[in-house]
Amino acid sequence: MNKVIIAPSLLAADFRNLEREFEKINSSGAEWIHFDVMDGLNVPNISFGFPLLDATRKLTNKYIDVHLMIENPSKYFEEFKKYGADGLTIHFENQPNIKEQLQTIKSLGMKAGLVINPDTDVAVLEPYLSELDLILIMSVFPGFGGQKFIDATYDRVKQARKLIEDSRRCIILQVDGGVSLNNSHALICAGADALVCGSALFKADNFEGYVLKLQDNI
Ligand code: DX5
Ligand code: ZN
């Protein structure tokens, strides 16, 4: 089994002490930073955008994994690239031209991801497998950090893993929402290879140690 990618979700960081939060992230074994962009239209919350992405790029060398929860995301792909995004993940729900959007993300030199909400059928992913670097299975309804993990996610991860295996493609399978040590091991066993973790990780007394435990390393 490959090492699991841990992506601390910046939404849960202490914004009064951002530099210190980045020191914690940078000195941990977390490979990615998860960057949630919400516009108040696509989800019932507003988070952050380009100025923070610009600062994030300057504060870390880690892979910046951008999760777009915004209307008309393709309008902004180039700007996300300019400010330092390494990968962009778009929602399947209410989107036109998904294939073209994924191709554009890749043509700009970023990894392309597709995310589905907890009530979207996993099978909808199938037509897009050839364009995908990453599949994200939401384990909460998007919009807020700190929500309760939905248990039906385990079966959905297994289903998505099977789709990936059957396609013989190299696609990262990520889970986002309510991830903690209460479910990380089971998620990895179900086939997840990247875990987003916000509240549980930033609240932990030992950030670095929590990352290791999430990776099933200790
Ligand atoms: C929810 C976001 C998640 C969130 C995860 O809409 O997409 O990335 O920040 O945070 P926790 O781990 O607190 O659920
Ligand atoms: Zn997210």
Coordinates of N, CA and C and ligand atoms in Angstrom, one line a residue:
M1 N 0.8 -1.2 0.0 CA 0.0 0.0 0.0 C 0.9 1.3 0.0
N2 N 0.6 2.2 -0.9 CA 1.3 3.5 -0.9 C 1.0 4.3 0.4
K3 N 2.0 5.2 0.6 CA 1.7 6.1 1.8 C 0.5 7.0 1.5
V4 N -0.3 7.2 2.5 CA -1.5 8.0 2.4 C -1.1 9.5 2.4
I5 N -1.7 10.2 1.5 CA -1.5 11.7 1.4 C -2.4 12.4 2.4
I6 N -1.8 13.2 3.3 CA -2.6 13.9 4.2 C -2.7 15.4 3.8
A7 N -3.9 15.9 3.7 CA -4.1 17.3 3.3 C -4.8 18.1 4.4
P8 N -4.0 18.8 5.2 CA -4.7 19.7 6.2 C -5.5 20.7 5.6
S9 N -6.7 20.9 6.1 CA -7.7 21.8 5.5 C -7.5 23.2 6.1
L10 N -7.0 24.2 5.3 CA -6.7 25.5 5.8 C -7.9 26.2 6.5
L11 N -9.1 25.8 6.1 CA -10.3 26.4 6.6 C -10.3 26.3 8.2
A12 N -9.6 25.3 8.7 CA -9.7 25.0 10.2 C -8.5 25.7 10.9
A13 N -7.6 26.4 10.1 CA -6.4 27.0 10.7 C -6.8 28.2 11.6
D14 N -6.0 28.6 12.5 CA -6.2 29.8 13.3 C -5.6 31.0 12.5
F15 N -6.5 31.8 11.9 CA -6.1 32.9 11.1 C -5.4 34.0 11.8
R16 N -5.5 34.0 13.1 CA -4.8 35.1 13.9 C -3.3 34.7 13.9
N17 N -3.0 33.5 13.7 CA -1.6 33.0 13.8 C -1.2 32.2 12.5
L18 N -1.4 32.8 11.4 CA -1.3 32.0 10.2 C 0.2 31.5 10.0
E19 N 1.1 32.4 10.3 CA 2.5 32.0 10.1 C 2.9 30.8 10.9
R20 N 2.4 30.8 12.2 CA 2.6 29.7 13.1 C 1.9 28.4 12.6
E21 N 0.7 28.6 12.0 CA 0.0 27.4 11.5 C 0.8 26.8 10.3
F22 N 1.4 27.7 9.5 CA 2.2 27.2 8.4 C 3.5 26.5 8.8
E23 N 4.0 27.0 9.9 CA 5.2 26.3 10.5 C 4.8 24.9 10.9
K24 N 3.7 24.7 11.5 CA 3.2 23.4 11.9 C 3.0 22.5 10.7
I25 N 2.3 23.0 9.7 CA 2.1 22.2 8.5 C 3.4 21.9 7.8
N26 N 4.3 22.9 7.6 CA 5.5 22.7 6.9 C 6.4 21.7 7.6
S27 N 6.4 21.6 8.9 CA 7.3 20.7 9.6 C 6.7 19.3 9.8
S28 N 5.4 19.2 9.4 CA 4.8 17.9 9.5 C 5.0 17.0 8.2
G29 N 4.5 15.8 8.3 CA 4.7 14.9 7.1 C 3.5 15.0 6.1
A30 N 2.6 16.0 6.4 CA 1.5 16.2 5.4 C 2.1 16.7 4.1
E31 N 1.7 16.0 3.0 CA 2.2 16.4 1.7 C 1.5 17.5 1.0
W32 N 0.2 17.7 1.3 CA -0.6 18.6 0.6 C -1.2 19.7 1.6
I33 N -1.7 20.8 1.1 CA -2.6 21.7 1.8 C -3.9 21.8 1.0
H34 N -5.0 21.6 1.8 CA -6.3 21.6 1.1 C -6.9 23.0 1.3
F35 N -7.3 23.6 0.2 CA -7.7 25.0 0.1 C -9.1 25.1 -0.4
D36 N -10.1 25.4 0.5 CA -11.5 25.4 0.2 C -11.9 26.8 -0.3
V37 N -12.4 26.9 -1.5 CA -12.9 28.2 -2.0 C -14.4 28.1 -2.1
M38 N -15.1 28.9 -1.3 CA -16.6 28.9 -1.3 C -17.0 30.4 -1.6
D39 N -18.1 30.4 -2.4 CA -18.5 31.8 -2.8 C -19.9 32.2 -2.3
G40 N -20.5 31.4 -1.4 CA -21.8 31.7 -0.9 C -22.9 31.5 -1.8
L41 N -22.7 31.0 -3.0 CA -23.7 30.7 -4.0 C -23.8 29.2 -4.2
N42 N -22.6 28.6 -4.5 CA -22.6 27.2 -4.7 C -22.8 26.4 -3.4
V43 N -22.4 27.0 -2.3 CA -22.5 26.4 -1.0 C -22.9 27.6 0.0
P44 N -23.6 27.3 1.1 CA -24.1 28.4 2.0 C -23.0 29.0 2.9
N45 N -21.8 29.3 2.3 CA -20.8 29.9 3.1 C -19.8 30.5 2.2
I46 N -19.1 31.5 2.7 CA -18.0 32.2 2.0 C -16.7 31.9 2.7
S47 N -15.6 31.5 2.0 CA -14.4 31.3 2.7 C -13.3 32.3 2.3
F48 N -12.5 31.9 1.3 CA -11.4 32.8 1.0 C -11.0 32.6 -0.5
G49 N -10.1 33.4 -1.0 CA -9.8 33.3 -2.4 C -8.3 33.7 -2.7
F50 N -8.1 34.5 -3.8 CA -6.7 34.7 -4.3 C -5.7 35.3 -3.3
P51 N -6.1 36.3 -2.5 CA -5.1 36.9 -1.7 C -4.5 35.8 -0.7
L52 N -5.4 35.0 -0.2 CA -4.8 33.9 0.7 C -4.1 32.9 0.0
L53 N -4.5 32.6 -1.2 CA -3.8 31.6 -2.0 C -2.4 32.1 -2.3
D54 N -2.3 33.3 -2.7 CA -1.0 34.0 -2.9 C -0.1 33.9 -1.7
A55 N -0.6 34.2 -0.5 CA 0.2 34.1 0.7 C 0.5 32.6 1.0
T56 N -0.4 31.7 0.8 CA -0.1 30.3 1.0 C 1.0 29.8 0.2
R57 N 1.0 30.2 -1.1 CA 2.1 29.8 -2.0 C 3.5 30.3 -1.5
K58 N 3.4 31.5 -0.9 CA 4.7 32.1 -0.4 C 5.1 31.5 0.9
L59 N 4.2 30.8 1.6 CA 4.5 30.3 3.0 C 4.8 28.8 3.0
T60 N 4.6 28.2 1.8 CA 4.8 26.7 1.8 C 5.2 26.2 0.4
N61 N 6.0 25.1 0.4 CA 6.3 24.5 -0.9 C 5.4 23.3 -1.1
K62 N 4.5 23.0 -0.2 CA 3.7 21.8 -0.3 C 2.7 22.0 -1.5
Y63 N 2.2 20.9 -1.9 CA 1.2 20.8 -3.0 C -0.1 21.5 -2.5
I64 N -0.6 22.5 -3.3 CA -1.8 23.2 -2.9 C -3.0 22.6 -3.7
D65 N -3.8 22.0 -2.9 CA -5.0 21.2 -3.5 C -6.2 22.1 -3.3
V66 N -6.7 22.7 -4.4 CA -7.8 23.7 -4.3 C -9.1 23.0 -4.6
H67 N -10.0 23.1 -3.7 CA -11.4 22.5 -3.8 C -12.3 23.7 -4.1
L68 N -12.9 23.7 -5.3 CA -13.7 24.8 -5.8 C -15.2 24.6 -5.5
M69 N -15.8 25.4 -4.7 CA -17.2 25.4 -4.4 C -17.8 26.7 -4.8
I70 N -17.7 27.0 -6.1 CA -18.0 28.3 -6.6 C -18.8 28.2 -8.0
E71 N -19.6 29.2 -8.2 CA -20.3 29.3 -9.5 C -19.3 29.5 -10.6
N72 N -19.5 28.9 -11.8 CA -18.7 29.2 -12.9 C -17.2 29.1 -12.7
P73 N -16.7 28.0 -12.1 CA -15.3 27.9 -11.7 C -14.3 28.2 -12.9
S74 N -14.7 27.7 -14.1 CA -13.7 27.8 -15.2 C -13.3 29.2 -15.5
K75 N -14.1 30.2 -15.1 CA -13.8 31.6 -15.3 C -12.5 32.0 -14.6
Y76 N -12.1 31.2 -13.6 CA -11.0 31.6 -12.7 C -9.8 30.6 -12.8
F77 N -9.9 29.6 -13.6 CA -8.8 28.6 -13.6 C -7.4 29.2 -13.8
E78 N -7.3 30.1 -14.7 CA -6.0 30.7 -15.0 C -5.5 31.5 -13.8
E79 N -6.4 32.2 -13.1 CA -6.0 32.9 -11.9 C -5.5 32.0 -10.8
F80 N -6.2 30.9 -10.7 CA -5.8 29.9 -9.6 C -4.4 29.4 -9.9
K81 N -4.1 29.2 -11.2 CA -2.8 28.7 -11.6 C -1.8 29.8 -11.2
K82 N -2.1 31.1 -11.6 CA -1.2 32.2 -11.4 C -0.8 32.4 -9.9
Y83 N -1.8 32.1 -9.1 CA -1.5 32.4 -7.6 C -1.0 31.1 -6.9
G84 N -0.8 30.0 -7.7 CA 0.0 28.9 -7.1 C -0.7 27.6 -6.9
A85 N -1.9 27.5 -7.4 CA -2.6 26.2 -7.2 C -1.8 25.1 -8.0
D86 N -1.7 23.9 -7.3 CA -1.1 22.7 -8.0 C -2.2 21.8 -8.6
G87 N -3.4 21.8 -8.0 CA -4.5 21.0 -8.5 C -5.8 21.7 -8.2
L88 N -6.7 21.5 -9.1 CA -8.1 22.1 -9.0 C -9.1 21.0 -9.0
T89 N -10.0 21.0 -8.0 CA -11.1 20.0 -8.0 C -12.4 20.7 -8.2
I90 N -13.2 20.3 -9.1 CA -14.5 20.9 -9.4 C -15.6 19.9 -9.0
H91 N -16.7 20.5 -8.6 CA -17.9 19.7 -8.3 C -18.6 19.1 -9.5
F92 N -19.1 17.9 -9.4 CA -19.9 17.3 -10.5 C -21.2 18.0 -10.6
E93 N -21.8 18.4 -9.4 CA -23.2 18.9 -9.4 C -23.3 20.2 -10.1
N94 N -24.4 20.3 -10.9 CA -24.8 21.6 -11.6 C -23.7 22.2 -12.5
Q95 N -22.9 21.3 -13.1 CA -21.8 21.9 -13.9 C -22.0 21.5 -15.4
P96 N -21.9 22.4 -16.3 CA -21.9 22.1 -17.7 C -20.4 21.7 -18.1
N97 N -20.3 21.0 -19.2 CA -19.0 20.8 -19.9 C -17.9 20.3 -18.9
I98 N -18.2 19.3 -18.1 CA -17.2 18.9 -17.1 C -15.9 18.4 -17.8
K99 N -16.1 17.6 -18.9 CA -14.9 17.1 -19.6 C -14.0 18.2 -20.1
E100 N -14.6 19.2 -20.7 CA -13.8 20.3 -21.2 C -13.1 21.1 -20.0
Q101 N -13.8 21.2 -18.9 CA -13.2 21.9 -17.8 C -12.0 21.2 -17.2
L102 N -12.2 19.9 -17.2 CA -11.0 19.1 -16.7 C -9.8 19.2 -17.6
Q103 N -10.1 19.2 -18.9 CA -9.0 19.3 -19.9 C -8.3 20.6 -19.8
T104 N -9.1 21.7 -19.5 CA -8.5 23.0 -19.4 C -7.6 23.1 -18.2
I105 N -8.1 22.5 -17.1 CA -7.2 22.5 -15.9 C -5.9 21.8 -16.2
K106 N -5.9 20.7 -16.9 CA -4.7 20.0 -17.2 C -3.8 20.8 -18.2
S107 N -4.5 21.4 -19.1 CA -3.7 22.1 -20.1 C -3.0 23.3 -19.5
L108 N -3.5 23.8 -18.3 CA -2.8 24.9 -17.6 C -1.7 24.4 -16.7
G109 N -1.5 23.1 -16.7 CA -0.4 22.5 -15.9 C -0.8 22.1 -14.5
M110 N -2.1 22.0 -14.2 CA -2.5 21.6 -12.9 C -3.1 20.2 -12.9
K111 N -3.2 19.5 -11.8 CA -3.9 18.2 -11.7 C -5.4 18.5 -11.7
A112 N -6.2 17.6 -12.3 CA -7.6 17.8 -12.4 C -8.4 16.8 -11.5
G113 N -9.3 17.4 -10.7 CA -10.1 16.5 -9.8 C -11.6 16.8 -10.0
L114 N -12.3 15.7 -9.7 CA -13.8 15.8 -9.7 C -14.3 15.3 -8.4
V115 N -15.3 16.1 -7.8 CA -15.8 15.8 -6.5 C -17.3 15.6 -6.6
I116 N -17.8 14.6 -5.8 CA -19.2 14.4 -5.7 C -19.7 14.5 -4.2
N117 N -20.9 15.1 -4.1 CA -21.5 15.2 -2.8 C -22.0 13.9 -2.3
P118 N -22.3 13.8 -1.0 CA -22.7 12.5 -0.4 C -24.0 11.9 -1.0
D119 N -24.8 12.8 -1.7 CA -26.0 12.2 -2.3 C -25.9 12.0 -3.8
T120 N -24.7 12.1 -4.3 CA -24.6 11.9 -5.8 C -24.0 10.5 -6.0
D121 N -24.6 9.8 -7.0 CA -24.2 8.4 -7.3 C -22.8 8.4 -7.7
V122 N -22.0 7.4 -7.2 CA -20.6 7.3 -7.5 C -20.4 7.0 -9.0
A123 N -21.4 6.3 -9.6 CA -21.3 5.9 -11.0 C -21.2 7.1 -12.0
V124 N -21.6 8.2 -11.5 CA -21.6 9.4 -12.5 C -20.1 9.7 -12.8
L125 N -19.2 9.2 -12.0 CA -17.8 9.5 -12.3 C -17.2 8.8 -13.5
E126 N -17.8 7.7 -13.9 CA -17.3 6.8 -14.9 C -16.9 7.5 -16.2
P127 N -17.8 8.3 -16.8 CA -17.4 8.9 -18.1 C -16.2 9.8 -18.0
Y128 N -15.8 10.2 -16.8 CA -14.7 11.2 -16.7 C -13.4 10.6 -16.3
L129 N -13.3 9.3 -16.1 CA -12.1 8.7 -15.6 C -10.9 9.0 -16.4
S130 N -11.0 9.0 -17.7 CA -9.8 9.2 -18.6 C -9.3 10.7 -18.4
E131 N -10.0 11.6 -17.8 CA -9.5 13.0 -17.7 C -9.1 13.2 -16.3
L132 N -9.2 12.3 -15.4 CA -9.1 12.6 -13.9 C -7.7 12.2 -13.3
D133 N -7.2 13.1 -12.5 CA -6.0 12.8 -11.7 C -6.5 12.5 -10.3
L134 N -7.7 13.0 -9.9 CA -8.2 12.8 -8.6 C -9.7 12.7 -8.5
I135 N -10.2 11.8 -7.7 CA -11.6 11.7 -7.4 C -11.7 12.1 -5.9
L136 N -12.7 13.0 -5.6 CA -12.9 13.4 -4.2 C -14.3 13.0 -3.8
I137 N -14.4 12.2 -2.8 CA -15.7 11.8 -2.3 C -16.0 12.6 -1.0
M138 N -17.0 13.4 -1.1 CA -17.4 14.2 0.1 C -18.0 13.3 1.2
S139 N -17.5 13.5 2.4 CA -18.1 12.7 3.5 C -18.9 13.6 4.4
V140 N -19.2 14.8 4.0 CA -20.1 15.8 4.6 C -20.7 16.6 3.4
F141 N -21.8 17.3 3.6 CA -22.3 18.2 2.6 C -21.4 19.4 2.7
P142 N -20.8 19.9 1.5 CA -19.8 20.9 1.5 C -20.4 22.3 2.0
G143 N -19.5 23.1 2.6 CA -19.9 24.4 3.1 C -19.3 24.8 4.4
F144 N -19.1 23.8 5.3 CA -18.5 24.1 6.6 C -17.6 23.0 7.1
G145 N -16.6 23.5 7.8 CA -15.7 22.6 8.5 C -16.4 22.1 9.8
G146 N -15.8 21.1 10.4 CA -16.3 20.6 11.7 C -17.6 19.8 11.7
Q147 N -18.0 19.3 10.5 CA -19.3 18.6 10.5 C -19.0 17.1 10.8
K148 N -20.2 16.4 11.1 CA -20.1 15.0 11.4 C -19.9 14.1 10.1
F149 N -18.9 13.2 10.2 CA -18.6 12.3 9.1 C -19.9 11.4 8.8
I150 N -20.2 11.2 7.6 CA -21.3 10.4 7.2 C -20.8 9.0 6.9
D151 N -21.4 8.0 7.7 CA -20.9 6.6 7.6 C -21.0 5.9 6.3
A152 N -22.0 6.4 5.5 CA -22.2 5.7 4.2 C -21.0 5.9 3.3
T153 N -20.1 6.8 3.7 CA -18.9 7.1 2.9 C -18.0 5.9 2.6
Y154 N -18.0 5.0 3.6 CA -17.1 3.8 3.4 C -17.4 3.0 2.2
D155 N -18.7 2.8 2.0 CA -19.1 2.0 0.8 C -18.9 2.8 -0.4
R156 N -19.1 4.1 -0.4 CA -18.9 4.9 -1.6 C -17.4 4.9 -2.0
V157 N -16.5 4.9 -1.0 CA -15.1 4.9 -1.2 C -14.7 3.5 -1.9
K158 N -15.3 2.5 -1.4 CA -15.1 1.1 -2.0 C -15.5 1.1 -3.4
Q159 N -16.7 1.7 -3.7 CA -17.2 1.7 -5.1 C -16.3 2.5 -6.0
A160 N -15.8 3.7 -5.5 CA -15.0 4.5 -6.3 C -13.6 3.8 -6.5
R161 N -13.1 3.1 -5.5 CA -11.9 2.4 -5.7 C -12.0 1.3 -6.8
K162 N -13.2 0.7 -6.8 CA -13.4 -0.4 -7.8 C -13.4 0.2 -9.2
L163 N -14.1 1.4 -9.3 CA -14.1 2.1 -10.6 C -12.7 2.4 -11.1
I164 N -11.8 2.8 -10.2 CA -10.5 3.2 -10.5 C -9.7 1.9 -10.9
E165 N -9.8 0.9 -10.1 CA -9.1 -0.4 -10.4 C -9.5 -0.9 -11.7
D166 N -10.8 -0.9 -12.0 CA -11.3 -1.5 -13.3 C -10.8 -0.7 -14.4
S167 N -10.6 0.6 -14.2 CA -10.2 1.5 -15.3 C -8.7 1.3 -15.6
R168 N -8.0 0.8 -14.6 CA -6.5 0.6 -14.7 C -5.8 1.9 -14.8
R169 N -6.4 3.0 -14.3 CA -5.8 4.3 -14.4 C -5.2 4.7 -13.0
C170 N -4.3 5.6 -13.0 CA -3.7 6.1 -11.8 C -4.4 7.3 -11.3
I171 N -5.4 7.1 -10.5 CA -6.2 8.3 -10.0 C -6.2 8.3 -8.5
I172 N -5.9 9.4 -7.9 CA -5.9 9.5 -6.4 C -7.3 9.5 -5.9
L173 N -7.6 8.8 -4.9 CA -9.0 8.8 -4.3 C -8.9 9.5 -2.9
Q174 N -9.6 10.6 -2.9 CA -9.5 11.5 -1.7 C -10.9 11.5 -1.0
V175 N -10.8 11.7 0.3 CA -12.1 11.9 1.1 C -12.0 13.2 1.9
D176 N -13.1 13.9 2.0 CA -13.1 15.2 2.6 C -14.3 15.5 3.5
G177 N -14.1 15.8 4.8 CA -15.2 16.1 5.6 C -15.3 15.2 6.9
G178 N -15.1 15.8 8.0 CA -15.2 15.0 9.3 C -14.2 13.9 9.4
V179 N -13.1 14.0 8.7 CA -12.1 12.9 8.8 C -11.3 13.1 10.1
S180 N -11.1 12.0 10.8 CA -10.3 12.1 12.1 C -9.7 10.7 12.3
L181 N -9.1 10.5 13.4 CA -8.6 9.2 13.8 C -9.7 8.2 14.0
N182 N -10.9 8.7 14.2 CA -12.1 7.7 14.4 C -12.4 7.0 13.1
N183 N -12.0 7.6 11.9 CA -12.4 6.9 10.7 C -11.3 6.7 9.7
S184 N -10.1 7.3 9.9 CA -9.1 7.3 8.9 C -8.6 5.9 8.5
H185 N -8.5 5.0 9.5 CA -8.0 3.7 9.3 C -9.0 2.9 8.4
A186 N -10.3 3.1 8.7 CA -11.3 2.4 7.9 C -11.4 3.0 6.5
L187 N -11.2 4.3 6.4 CA -11.2 4.9 5.0 C -10.0 4.4 4.2
I188 N -8.9 4.2 4.8 CA -7.7 3.7 4.1 C -8.0 2.3 3.6
C189 N -8.5 1.5 4.6 CA -8.9 0.1 4.2 C -9.9 0.0 3.1
A190 N -10.8 1.0 3.0 CA -11.8 1.0 2.0 C -11.3 1.4 0.6
G191 N -10.0 2.0 0.7 CA -9.4 2.3 -0.6 C -9.0 3.8 -0.8
A192 N -9.2 4.6 0.2 CA -8.8 6.0 0.1 C -7.3 6.1 0.1
D193 N -6.7 7.0 -0.7 CA -5.3 7.3 -0.6 C -4.9 8.7 -0.3
A194 N -5.9 9.5 -0.1 CA -5.7 10.9 0.3 C -6.8 11.3 1.2
L195 N -6.4 11.9 2.4 CA -7.4 12.3 3.4 C -7.3 13.8 3.7
V196 N -8.4 14.5 3.5 CA -8.4 15.9 3.9 C -8.8 15.9 5.4
C197 N -8.1 16.7 6.2 CA -8.4 16.8 7.6 C -8.3 18.2 8.1
G198 N -9.4 18.7 8.7 CA -9.5 20.1 9.1 C -9.5 20.2 10.6
S199 N -10.7 20.3 11.2 CA -10.9 20.5 12.6 C -10.1 19.5 13.5
A200 N -10.2 18.2 13.2 CA -9.6 17.3 14.1 C -8.1 17.5 14.2
L201 N -7.5 17.8 13.1 CA -6.0 17.9 13.0 C -5.6 19.3 13.6
F202 N -6.2 20.4 13.3 CA -5.8 21.6 13.9 C -6.1 21.8 15.4
K203 N -7.0 20.9 15.9 CA -7.3 20.9 17.3 C -6.4 20.0 18.1
A204 N -5.7 19.2 17.4 CA -4.8 18.2 18.1 C -3.7 18.8 18.8
D205 N -3.3 18.3 19.9 CA -2.2 18.9 20.7 C -0.9 18.7 19.9
N206 N -0.7 17.6 19.3 CA 0.5 17.4 18.5 C 0.2 17.2 17.0
F207 N 0.3 18.3 16.3 CA -0.1 18.3 14.9 C 0.7 17.2 14.1
E208 N 2.0 17.2 14.3 CA 2.9 16.3 13.5 C 2.5 14.8 13.8
G209 N 2.3 14.6 15.1 CA 2.0 13.2 15.6 C 0.6 12.8 15.0
Y210 N -0.3 13.7 15.0 CA -1.6 13.4 14.5 C -1.6 13.0 13.0
V211 N -0.7 13.7 12.2 CA -0.5 13.4 10.8 C 0.0 12.0 10.6
L212 N 1.0 11.7 11.4 CA 1.5 10.3 11.4 C 0.5 9.2 11.6
K213 N -0.4 9.5 12.6 CA -1.4 8.6 13.0 C -2.4 8.5 11.9
L214 N -2.8 9.6 11.3 CA -3.7 9.6 10.2 C -3.2 8.7 9.0
Q215 N -1.9 8.8 8.8 CA -1.3 8.0 7.7 C -1.2 6.5 8.1
D216 N -1.7 6.2 9.3 CA -1.5 4.8 9.8 C -0.1 4.4 9.9
N217 N 0.8 5.4 10.2 CA 2.2 5.1 10.3 C 2.6 4.6 11.7
I218 N 1.8 5.1 12.7 CA 2.1 4.6 14.1 C 0.8 4.2 14.8
Ligands
DX5_1 C1 -16.2 21.3 3.7 C2 -14.8 21.4 3.2 C3 -13.8 20.6 3.9 C4 -13.6 21.0 5.3 C5 -13.0 19.9 6.1 O1 -17.0 21.9 2.8 O2 -14.7 21.1 1.8 O3 -12.6 20.6 3.2 O4 -12.7 22.1 5.4 O5 -13.0 20.2 7.4 P1 -13.3 19.1 8.6 O6 -12.2 18.1 8.6 O7 -13.3 20.0 9.8 O8 -14.6 18.5 8.3
ZN2 ZN -12.7 20.7 0.9

